[in-house]
Coordinates of C-alpha atoms and ligand atoms in Angstrom, one line a residue:
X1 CA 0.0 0.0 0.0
X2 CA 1.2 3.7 -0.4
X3 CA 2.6 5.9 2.0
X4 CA 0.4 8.9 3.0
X5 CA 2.1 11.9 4.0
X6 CA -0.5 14.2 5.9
X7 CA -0.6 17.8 5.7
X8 CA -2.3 20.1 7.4
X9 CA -3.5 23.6 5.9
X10 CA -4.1 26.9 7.9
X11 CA -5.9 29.8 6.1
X12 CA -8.6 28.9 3.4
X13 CA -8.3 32.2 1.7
X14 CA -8.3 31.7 -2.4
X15 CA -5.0 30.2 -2.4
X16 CA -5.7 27.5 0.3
X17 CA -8.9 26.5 -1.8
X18 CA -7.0 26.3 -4.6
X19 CA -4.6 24.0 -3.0
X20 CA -7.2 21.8 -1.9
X21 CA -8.4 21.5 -5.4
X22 CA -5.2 20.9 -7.2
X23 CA -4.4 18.1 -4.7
X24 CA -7.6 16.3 -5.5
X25 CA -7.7 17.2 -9.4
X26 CA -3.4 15.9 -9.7
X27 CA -3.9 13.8 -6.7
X28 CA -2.7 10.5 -8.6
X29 CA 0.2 12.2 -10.6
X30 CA 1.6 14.4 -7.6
X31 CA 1.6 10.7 -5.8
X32 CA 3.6 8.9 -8.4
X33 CA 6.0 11.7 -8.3
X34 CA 6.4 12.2 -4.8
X35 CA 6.3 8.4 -3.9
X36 CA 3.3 8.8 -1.5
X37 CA 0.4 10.1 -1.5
X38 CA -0.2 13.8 -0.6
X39 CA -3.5 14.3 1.5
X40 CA -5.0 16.6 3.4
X41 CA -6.1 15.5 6.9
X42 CA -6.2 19.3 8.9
X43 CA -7.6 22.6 8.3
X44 CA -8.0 25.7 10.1
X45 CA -9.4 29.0 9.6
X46 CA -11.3 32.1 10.9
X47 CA -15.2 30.7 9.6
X48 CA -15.6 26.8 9.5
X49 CA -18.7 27.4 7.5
X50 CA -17.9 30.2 4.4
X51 CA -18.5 28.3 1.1
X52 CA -15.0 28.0 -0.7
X53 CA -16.4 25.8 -3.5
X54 CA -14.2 23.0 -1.8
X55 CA -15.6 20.0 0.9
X56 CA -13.9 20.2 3.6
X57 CA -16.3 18.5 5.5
X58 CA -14.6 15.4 6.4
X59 CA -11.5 16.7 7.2
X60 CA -10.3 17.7 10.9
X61 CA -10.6 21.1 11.8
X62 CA -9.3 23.3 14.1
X63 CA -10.0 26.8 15.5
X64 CA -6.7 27.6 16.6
X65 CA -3.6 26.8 13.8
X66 CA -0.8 25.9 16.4
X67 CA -3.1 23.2 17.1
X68 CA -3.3 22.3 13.9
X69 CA 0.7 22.7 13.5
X70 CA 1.4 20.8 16.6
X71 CA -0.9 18.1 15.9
X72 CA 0.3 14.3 15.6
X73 CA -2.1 13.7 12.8
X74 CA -0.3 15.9 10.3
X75 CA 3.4 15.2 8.8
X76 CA 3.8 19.0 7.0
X77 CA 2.2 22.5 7.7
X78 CA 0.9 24.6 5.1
X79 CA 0.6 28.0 6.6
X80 CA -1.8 30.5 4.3
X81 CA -2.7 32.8 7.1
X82 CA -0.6 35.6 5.8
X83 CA 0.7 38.7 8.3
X84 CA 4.4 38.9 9.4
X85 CA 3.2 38.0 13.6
X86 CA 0.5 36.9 15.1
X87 CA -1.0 33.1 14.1
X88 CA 1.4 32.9 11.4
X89 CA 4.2 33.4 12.7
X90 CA 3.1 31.2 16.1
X91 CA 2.1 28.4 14.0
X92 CA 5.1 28.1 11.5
X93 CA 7.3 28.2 14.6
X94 CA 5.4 25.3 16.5
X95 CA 5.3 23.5 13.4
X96 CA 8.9 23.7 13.3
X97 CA 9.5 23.1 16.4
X98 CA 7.6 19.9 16.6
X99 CA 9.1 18.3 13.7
X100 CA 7.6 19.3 10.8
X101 CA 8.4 20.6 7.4
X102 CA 6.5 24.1 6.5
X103 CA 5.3 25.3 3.5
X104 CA 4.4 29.1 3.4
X105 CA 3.3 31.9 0.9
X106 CA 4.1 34.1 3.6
X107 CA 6.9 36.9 2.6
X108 CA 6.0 39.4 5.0
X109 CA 7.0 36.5 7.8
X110 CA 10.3 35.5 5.9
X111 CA 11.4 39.0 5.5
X112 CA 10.5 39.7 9.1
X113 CA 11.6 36.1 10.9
X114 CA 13.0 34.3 7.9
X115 CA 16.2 34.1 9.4
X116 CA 15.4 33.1 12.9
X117 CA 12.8 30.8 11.4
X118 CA 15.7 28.9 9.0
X119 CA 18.1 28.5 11.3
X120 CA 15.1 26.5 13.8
X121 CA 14.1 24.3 10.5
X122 CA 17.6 23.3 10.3
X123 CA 18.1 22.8 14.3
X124 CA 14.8 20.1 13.9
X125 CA 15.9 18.8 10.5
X126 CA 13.0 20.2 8.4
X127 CA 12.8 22.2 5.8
X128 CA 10.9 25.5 5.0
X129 CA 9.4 25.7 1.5
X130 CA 8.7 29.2 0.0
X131 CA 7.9 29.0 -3.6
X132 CA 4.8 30.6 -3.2
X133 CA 6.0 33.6 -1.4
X134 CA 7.8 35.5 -4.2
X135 CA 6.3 35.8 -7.5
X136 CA 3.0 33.5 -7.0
X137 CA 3.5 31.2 -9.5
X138 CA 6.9 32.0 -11.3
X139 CA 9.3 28.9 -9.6
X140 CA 12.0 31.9 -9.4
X141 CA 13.0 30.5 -5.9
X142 CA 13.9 26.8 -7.2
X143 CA 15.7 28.7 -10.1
X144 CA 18.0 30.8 -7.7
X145 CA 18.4 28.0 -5.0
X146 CA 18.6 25.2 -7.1
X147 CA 19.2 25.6 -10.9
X148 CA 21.8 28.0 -10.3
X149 CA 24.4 27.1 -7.9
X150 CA 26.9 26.7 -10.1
X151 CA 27.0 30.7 -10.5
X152 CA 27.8 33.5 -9.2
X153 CA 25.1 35.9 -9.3
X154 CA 25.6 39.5 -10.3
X155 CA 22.2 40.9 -10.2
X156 CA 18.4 40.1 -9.3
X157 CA 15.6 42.2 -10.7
X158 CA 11.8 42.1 -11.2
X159 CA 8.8 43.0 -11.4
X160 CA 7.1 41.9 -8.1
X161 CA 3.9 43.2 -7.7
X162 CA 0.8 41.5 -9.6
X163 CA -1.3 44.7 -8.1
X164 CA 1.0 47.7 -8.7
X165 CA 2.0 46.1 -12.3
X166 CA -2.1 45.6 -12.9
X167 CA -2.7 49.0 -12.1
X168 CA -0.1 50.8 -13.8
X169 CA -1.0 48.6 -16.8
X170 CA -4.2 49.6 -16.7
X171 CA -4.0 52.5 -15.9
X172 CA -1.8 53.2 -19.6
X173 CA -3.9 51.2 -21.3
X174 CA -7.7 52.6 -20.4
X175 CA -6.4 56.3 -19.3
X176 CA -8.1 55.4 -15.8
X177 CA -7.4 57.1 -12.6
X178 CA -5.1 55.0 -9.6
X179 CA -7.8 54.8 -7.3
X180 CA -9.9 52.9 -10.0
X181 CA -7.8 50.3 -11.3
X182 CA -6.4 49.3 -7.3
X183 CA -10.4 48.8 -6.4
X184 CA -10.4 46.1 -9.6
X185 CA -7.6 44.7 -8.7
X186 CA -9.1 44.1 -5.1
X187 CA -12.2 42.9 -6.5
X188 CA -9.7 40.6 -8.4
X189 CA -8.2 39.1 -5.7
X190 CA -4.6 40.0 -6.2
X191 CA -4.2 42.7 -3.6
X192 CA -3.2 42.2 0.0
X193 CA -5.8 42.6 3.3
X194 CA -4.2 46.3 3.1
X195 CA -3.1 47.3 0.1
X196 CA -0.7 49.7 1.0
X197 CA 1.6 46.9 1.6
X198 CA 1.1 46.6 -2.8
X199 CA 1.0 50.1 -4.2
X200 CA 3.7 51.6 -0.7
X201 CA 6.4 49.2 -2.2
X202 CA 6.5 46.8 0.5
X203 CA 5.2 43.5 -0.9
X204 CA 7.5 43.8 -3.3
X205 CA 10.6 44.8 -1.0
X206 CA 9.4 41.5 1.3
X207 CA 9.8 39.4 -1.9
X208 CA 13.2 41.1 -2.9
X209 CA 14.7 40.6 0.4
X210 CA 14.4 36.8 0.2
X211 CA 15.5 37.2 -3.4
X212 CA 18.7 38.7 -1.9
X213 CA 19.7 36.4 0.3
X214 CA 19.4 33.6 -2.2
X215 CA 22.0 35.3 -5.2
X216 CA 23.6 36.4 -2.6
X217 CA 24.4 34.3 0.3
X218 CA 23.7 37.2 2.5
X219 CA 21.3 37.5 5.4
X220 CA 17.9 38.5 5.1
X221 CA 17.7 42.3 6.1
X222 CA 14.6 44.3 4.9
X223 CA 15.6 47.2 6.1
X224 CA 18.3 47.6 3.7
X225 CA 15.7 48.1 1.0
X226 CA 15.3 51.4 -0.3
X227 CA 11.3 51.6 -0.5
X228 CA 9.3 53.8 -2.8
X229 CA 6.1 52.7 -4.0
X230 CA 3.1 53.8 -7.1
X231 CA 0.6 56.0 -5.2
X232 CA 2.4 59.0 -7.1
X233 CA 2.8 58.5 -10.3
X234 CA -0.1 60.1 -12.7
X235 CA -1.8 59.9 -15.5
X236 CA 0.6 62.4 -17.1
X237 CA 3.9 60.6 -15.4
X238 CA 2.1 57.6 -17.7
X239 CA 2.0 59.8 -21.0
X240 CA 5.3 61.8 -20.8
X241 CA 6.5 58.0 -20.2
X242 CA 5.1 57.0 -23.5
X243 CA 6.2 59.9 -25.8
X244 CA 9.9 59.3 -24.0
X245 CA 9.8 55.4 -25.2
X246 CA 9.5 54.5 -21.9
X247 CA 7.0 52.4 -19.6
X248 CA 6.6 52.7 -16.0
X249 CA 7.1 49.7 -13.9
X250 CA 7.4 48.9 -9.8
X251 CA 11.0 47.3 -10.3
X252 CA 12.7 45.3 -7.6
X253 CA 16.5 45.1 -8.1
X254 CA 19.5 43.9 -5.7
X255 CA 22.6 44.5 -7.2
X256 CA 26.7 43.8 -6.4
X257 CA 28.6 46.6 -6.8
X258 CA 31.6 47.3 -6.2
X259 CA 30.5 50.2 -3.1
X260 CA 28.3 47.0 -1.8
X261 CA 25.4 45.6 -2.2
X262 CA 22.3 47.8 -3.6
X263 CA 18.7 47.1 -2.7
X264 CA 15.8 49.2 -4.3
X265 CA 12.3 49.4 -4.7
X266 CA 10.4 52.2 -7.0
X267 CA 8.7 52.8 -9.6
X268 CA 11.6 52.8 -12.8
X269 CA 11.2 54.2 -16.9
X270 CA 12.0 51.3 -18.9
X271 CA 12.6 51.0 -22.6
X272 CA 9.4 50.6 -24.3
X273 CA 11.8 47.7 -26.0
X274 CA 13.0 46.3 -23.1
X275 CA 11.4 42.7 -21.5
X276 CA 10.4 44.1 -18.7
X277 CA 8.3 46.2 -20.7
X278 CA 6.3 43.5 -22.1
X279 CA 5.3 42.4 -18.8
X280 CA 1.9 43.8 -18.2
X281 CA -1.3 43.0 -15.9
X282 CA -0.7 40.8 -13.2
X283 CA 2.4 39.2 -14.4
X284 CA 5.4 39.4 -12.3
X285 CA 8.7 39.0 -14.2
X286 CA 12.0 37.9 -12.4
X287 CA 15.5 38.6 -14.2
X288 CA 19.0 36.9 -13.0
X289 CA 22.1 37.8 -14.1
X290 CA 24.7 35.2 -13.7
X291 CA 28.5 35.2 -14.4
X292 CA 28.0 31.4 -16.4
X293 CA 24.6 31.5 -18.0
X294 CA 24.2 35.0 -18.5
X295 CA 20.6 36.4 -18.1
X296 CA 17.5 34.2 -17.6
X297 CA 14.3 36.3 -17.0
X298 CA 11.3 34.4 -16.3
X299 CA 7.7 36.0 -16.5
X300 CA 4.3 34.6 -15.6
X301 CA 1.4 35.1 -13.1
X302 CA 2.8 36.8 -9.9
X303 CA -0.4 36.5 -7.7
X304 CA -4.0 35.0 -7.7
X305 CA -5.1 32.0 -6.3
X306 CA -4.4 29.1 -8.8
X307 CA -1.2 30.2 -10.0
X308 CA 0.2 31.0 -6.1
X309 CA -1.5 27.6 -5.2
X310 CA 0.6 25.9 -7.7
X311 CA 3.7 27.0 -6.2
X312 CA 2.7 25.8 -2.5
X313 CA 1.9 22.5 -4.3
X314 CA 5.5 22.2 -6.2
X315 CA 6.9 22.4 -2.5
X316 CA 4.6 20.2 -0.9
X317 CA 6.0 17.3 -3.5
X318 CA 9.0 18.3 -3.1
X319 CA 8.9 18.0 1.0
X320 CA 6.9 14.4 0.0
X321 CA 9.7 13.3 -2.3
X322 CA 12.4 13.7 0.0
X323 CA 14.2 16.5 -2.1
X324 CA 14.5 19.2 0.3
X325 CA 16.8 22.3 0.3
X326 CA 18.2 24.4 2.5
X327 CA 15.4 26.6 3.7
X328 CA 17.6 29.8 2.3
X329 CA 19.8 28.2 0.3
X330 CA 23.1 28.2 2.2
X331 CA 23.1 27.1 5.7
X332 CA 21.9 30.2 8.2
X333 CA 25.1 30.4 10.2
X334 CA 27.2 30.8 7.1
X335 CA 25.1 33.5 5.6
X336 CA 27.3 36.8 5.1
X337 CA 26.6 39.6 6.4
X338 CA 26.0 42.6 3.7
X339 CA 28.0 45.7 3.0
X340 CA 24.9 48.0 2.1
X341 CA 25.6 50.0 -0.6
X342 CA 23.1 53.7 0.2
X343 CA 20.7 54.9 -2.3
X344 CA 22.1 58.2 -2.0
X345 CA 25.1 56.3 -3.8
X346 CA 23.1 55.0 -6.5
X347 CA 24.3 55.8 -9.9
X348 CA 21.7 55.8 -13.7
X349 CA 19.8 58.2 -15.8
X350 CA 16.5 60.1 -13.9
X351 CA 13.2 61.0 -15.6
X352 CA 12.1 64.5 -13.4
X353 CA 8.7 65.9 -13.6
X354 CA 8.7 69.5 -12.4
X355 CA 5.7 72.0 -11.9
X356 CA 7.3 74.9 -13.2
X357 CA 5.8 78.6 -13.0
X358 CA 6.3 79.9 -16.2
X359 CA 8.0 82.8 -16.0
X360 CA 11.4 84.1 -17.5
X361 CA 14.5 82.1 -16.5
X362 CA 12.6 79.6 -15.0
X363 CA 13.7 76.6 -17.3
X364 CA 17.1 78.2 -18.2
X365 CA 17.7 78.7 -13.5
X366 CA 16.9 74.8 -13.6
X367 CA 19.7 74.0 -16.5
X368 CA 21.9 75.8 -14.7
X369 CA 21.4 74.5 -11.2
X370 CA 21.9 71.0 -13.1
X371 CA 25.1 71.7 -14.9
X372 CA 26.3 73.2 -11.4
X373 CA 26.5 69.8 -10.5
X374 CA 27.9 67.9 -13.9
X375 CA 24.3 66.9 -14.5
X376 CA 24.2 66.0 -18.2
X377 CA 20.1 66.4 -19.5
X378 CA 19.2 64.1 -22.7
X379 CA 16.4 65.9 -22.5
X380 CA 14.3 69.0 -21.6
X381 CA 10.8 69.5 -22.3
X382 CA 8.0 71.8 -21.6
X383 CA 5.1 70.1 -21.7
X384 CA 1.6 72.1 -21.5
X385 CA -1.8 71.2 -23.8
X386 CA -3.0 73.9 -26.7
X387 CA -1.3 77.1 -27.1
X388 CA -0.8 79.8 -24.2
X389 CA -0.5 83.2 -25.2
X390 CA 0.9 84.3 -22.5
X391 CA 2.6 83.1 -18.7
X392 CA -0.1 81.3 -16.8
X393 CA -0.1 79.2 -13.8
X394 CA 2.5 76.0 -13.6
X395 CA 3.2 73.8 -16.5
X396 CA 5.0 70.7 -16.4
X397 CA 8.7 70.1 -17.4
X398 CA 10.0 66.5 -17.7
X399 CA 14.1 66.2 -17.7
X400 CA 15.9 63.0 -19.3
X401 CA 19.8 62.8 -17.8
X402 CA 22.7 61.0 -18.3
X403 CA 24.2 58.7 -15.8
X404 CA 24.8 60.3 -12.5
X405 CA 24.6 60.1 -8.6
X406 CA 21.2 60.1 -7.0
X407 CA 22.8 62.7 -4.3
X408 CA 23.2 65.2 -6.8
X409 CA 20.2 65.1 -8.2
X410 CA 18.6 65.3 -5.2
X411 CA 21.3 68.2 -4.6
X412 CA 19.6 69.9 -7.3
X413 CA 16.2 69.6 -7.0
X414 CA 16.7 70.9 -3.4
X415 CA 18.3 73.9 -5.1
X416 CA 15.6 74.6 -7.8
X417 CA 12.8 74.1 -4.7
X418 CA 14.5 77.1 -3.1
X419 CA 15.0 79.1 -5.9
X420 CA 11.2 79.2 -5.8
X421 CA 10.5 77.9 -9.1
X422 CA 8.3 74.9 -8.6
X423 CA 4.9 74.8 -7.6
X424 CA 5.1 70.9 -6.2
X425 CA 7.5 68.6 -5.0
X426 CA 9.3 66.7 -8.0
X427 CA 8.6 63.7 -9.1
X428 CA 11.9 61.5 -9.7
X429 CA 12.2 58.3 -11.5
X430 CA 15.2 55.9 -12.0
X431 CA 15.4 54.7 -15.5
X432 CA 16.5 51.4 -15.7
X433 CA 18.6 50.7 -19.3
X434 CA 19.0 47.5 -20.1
Ligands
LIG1 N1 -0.5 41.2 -3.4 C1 0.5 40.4 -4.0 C2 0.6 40.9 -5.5 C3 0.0 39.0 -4.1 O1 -0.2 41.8 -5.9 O2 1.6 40.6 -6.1 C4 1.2 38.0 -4.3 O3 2.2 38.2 -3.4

């Protein structure tokens, strides 16, 4: 007869339910591959009786989930709870600590208590799988932690964000406003409980963290991350984008340089051309750069509940198979720790949007606090709708430059605010050439 391995789930949210139903629909395929069969015997969540299209009638549940992760009738823990303390991060460490393998979609919890939560995996011998938690269903962690190691790994970028890239998709493709296209993509599904964690950045600086550490070898550390996130960017950001042969996109990146390593999140012109680019709606797209197999980018559905359940299912046969990992990669105790490189140091081209009063000077006073600073400008537009016969209000004027150091652009702008030219704050984006 087969072996059963039993798993237990907490948090029946879309993805859960979708775990549930790709373990029945593949049940006899995921068993031939793992060597034994994969069932569900546990479940807990906040409302027993909420219809999730699944039966989970005969299975045992359990109001509290470090019940359900302590329990003697389950062999791996499947925690969907989500949120960085609380039940999550109670019942992954009881799970842990009674044995048990642990499979999560969690990246607020890894980016948090990834590190303390490895090194207790490896103290009990189990494993933590975390497919699911960066790029729903894009296997970019078995790529970087598995189909990789014989490489050195010079940079790891990405889109990250199934909501922020939805909205800003939408919001160049329909013309319609921010708040508009992040209520569809609640109603879709993709966002988080609180969205700000989406559109402030922080998702995506949760996922990049854990990204990090895996091309890196370097301990987990959030709060490197230099975090910006979309809720700025405009319509008009969108169009001066366009005409400029750019797209705007919530990037990830962590780099090695030579000053250390450099961790960003914001929202980044890239070339209309460029792969990134092409990535639109809810995909998310994750790009590697390796010293012996050169770039790999990999693109697909970042978030939704098939597509993320599909990565908590890879791991589960994995854990059932026997071919475990490394939780992060490299053992915890011989993780390095990073030389951060500041995003004051950061070097590349910027897109700047100004709100200019139009008076005399007032474009030539903003060359010239550039050049001040060896700022070189591709580009230098005024951009206003219709003709004006004559000095009225602010109009906007969108600067391309050259490479150069994020502190004196910032050095700049702080300069052109005092001079008492602008009407708003900037806005400043990175462009990202590839
Ligand atoms: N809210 C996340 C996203 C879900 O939009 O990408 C997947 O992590």
């Amino acid at each position: 007869m087969a072996q059963l391995i039993r798993i237990g789930i907490a948090g029946l949210g879309t993805v859960g339910a979708a775990v549930l139903r790709i373990l029945a629909e593949h049940s006899n395929q995921l068993e031939l591959r793992a060597g034994q069969k994969l069932v569900v015997t546990g479940v807990s969540a906040r409302n027993r009786t909420k219809d999730r299209g699944v039966d989970i009638s005969a299975l045992q549940w359990f109001d509290d989930p470090v019940a359900l992760a302590r329990s003697p009738d389950i062999d791996l823990f499947v925690e969907l709870i989500g949120g960085e303390n609380g039940p999550a991060l109670a019942a992954v460490t009881a799970a842990l600590q009674s044995g048990k393998s642990v499979v999560t979609a969690n990246k607020a919890l890894l980016a948090g208590h990834g590190m303390m939560l490895a090194a207790l995996a490896e103290a009990n011998n189990v494993c933590i799988g975390f497919e699911a938690a960066v790029a729903g269903g894009i296997p970019a962690i078995k790529v970087l932690r598995e189909a990789l190691a014989g490489n050195n790994i010079t940079r790891v970028s990405g889109i990250l964000n199934g909501t922020c890239n939805y909205i800003l998709s939408r919001m160049e493709n329909e013309g319609l406003s921010f708040a508009d296209c992040l209520r569809e993509a609640q109603k879709l599904g993709y966002a988080e409980s609180d969205p700000t964690f989406d559109i402030g950045g922080f998702d995506t600086a949760h996922k990049l963290a854990l990204l990090t550490t895996l091309a890196f070898g370097v301990g987990i550390d959030r709060d490197a991350i230099h975090i910006e996130g979309i809720e700025s960017i405009t319509l008009s950001d969108i169009r001066a984008a366009e005409e400029l042969g750019f797209r705007i996109k919530l990037l990830g990146v962590a780099e090695r340089t030579s000053r250390g390593i450099e961790q960003r999140v914001h929202p980044t012109m890239v070339a209309k051309s460029s792969t990134l680019a092409q990535v639109m709606g809810v995909l998310n797209a994750v790009s590697i750069d390796a010293d012996n197999v050169g770039r790999i980018t990999l693109s697909g559905p970042g978030a939704g509940g098939a597509a993320t359940a599909s990565s908590v299912v890879s791991d589960l046969t994995d854990l059932a198979a026997g071919t475990t990992q490394k939780p992060l990669g490299l053992p915890v105790a011989s993780l390095a720790t990073a030389v951060h490189m500041e995003m004051q140091r950061h070097e590349g081209g910027y897109y700047i949007r100004l709100n200019v009063q139009d008076r005399p000077g007032a474009v030539a006073a903003i060359a010239t606090r550039m050049a001040e600073r060896q700022i070189s400008m591709e580009s230098i537009v005024q951009r206003h709708s219709g003709p004006r016969l004559a000095a009225s209000g602010p109009v906007p004027v969108v600067l391309i430059t050259y490479a150069t150091s994020e502190n004196l652009v910032r050095e700049a702008l702080e300069q052109v605010e005092r001079d008492g030219f602008l009407d708003e704050k900037p806005q400043i984006f990175r462009i990202e050439r590839e």
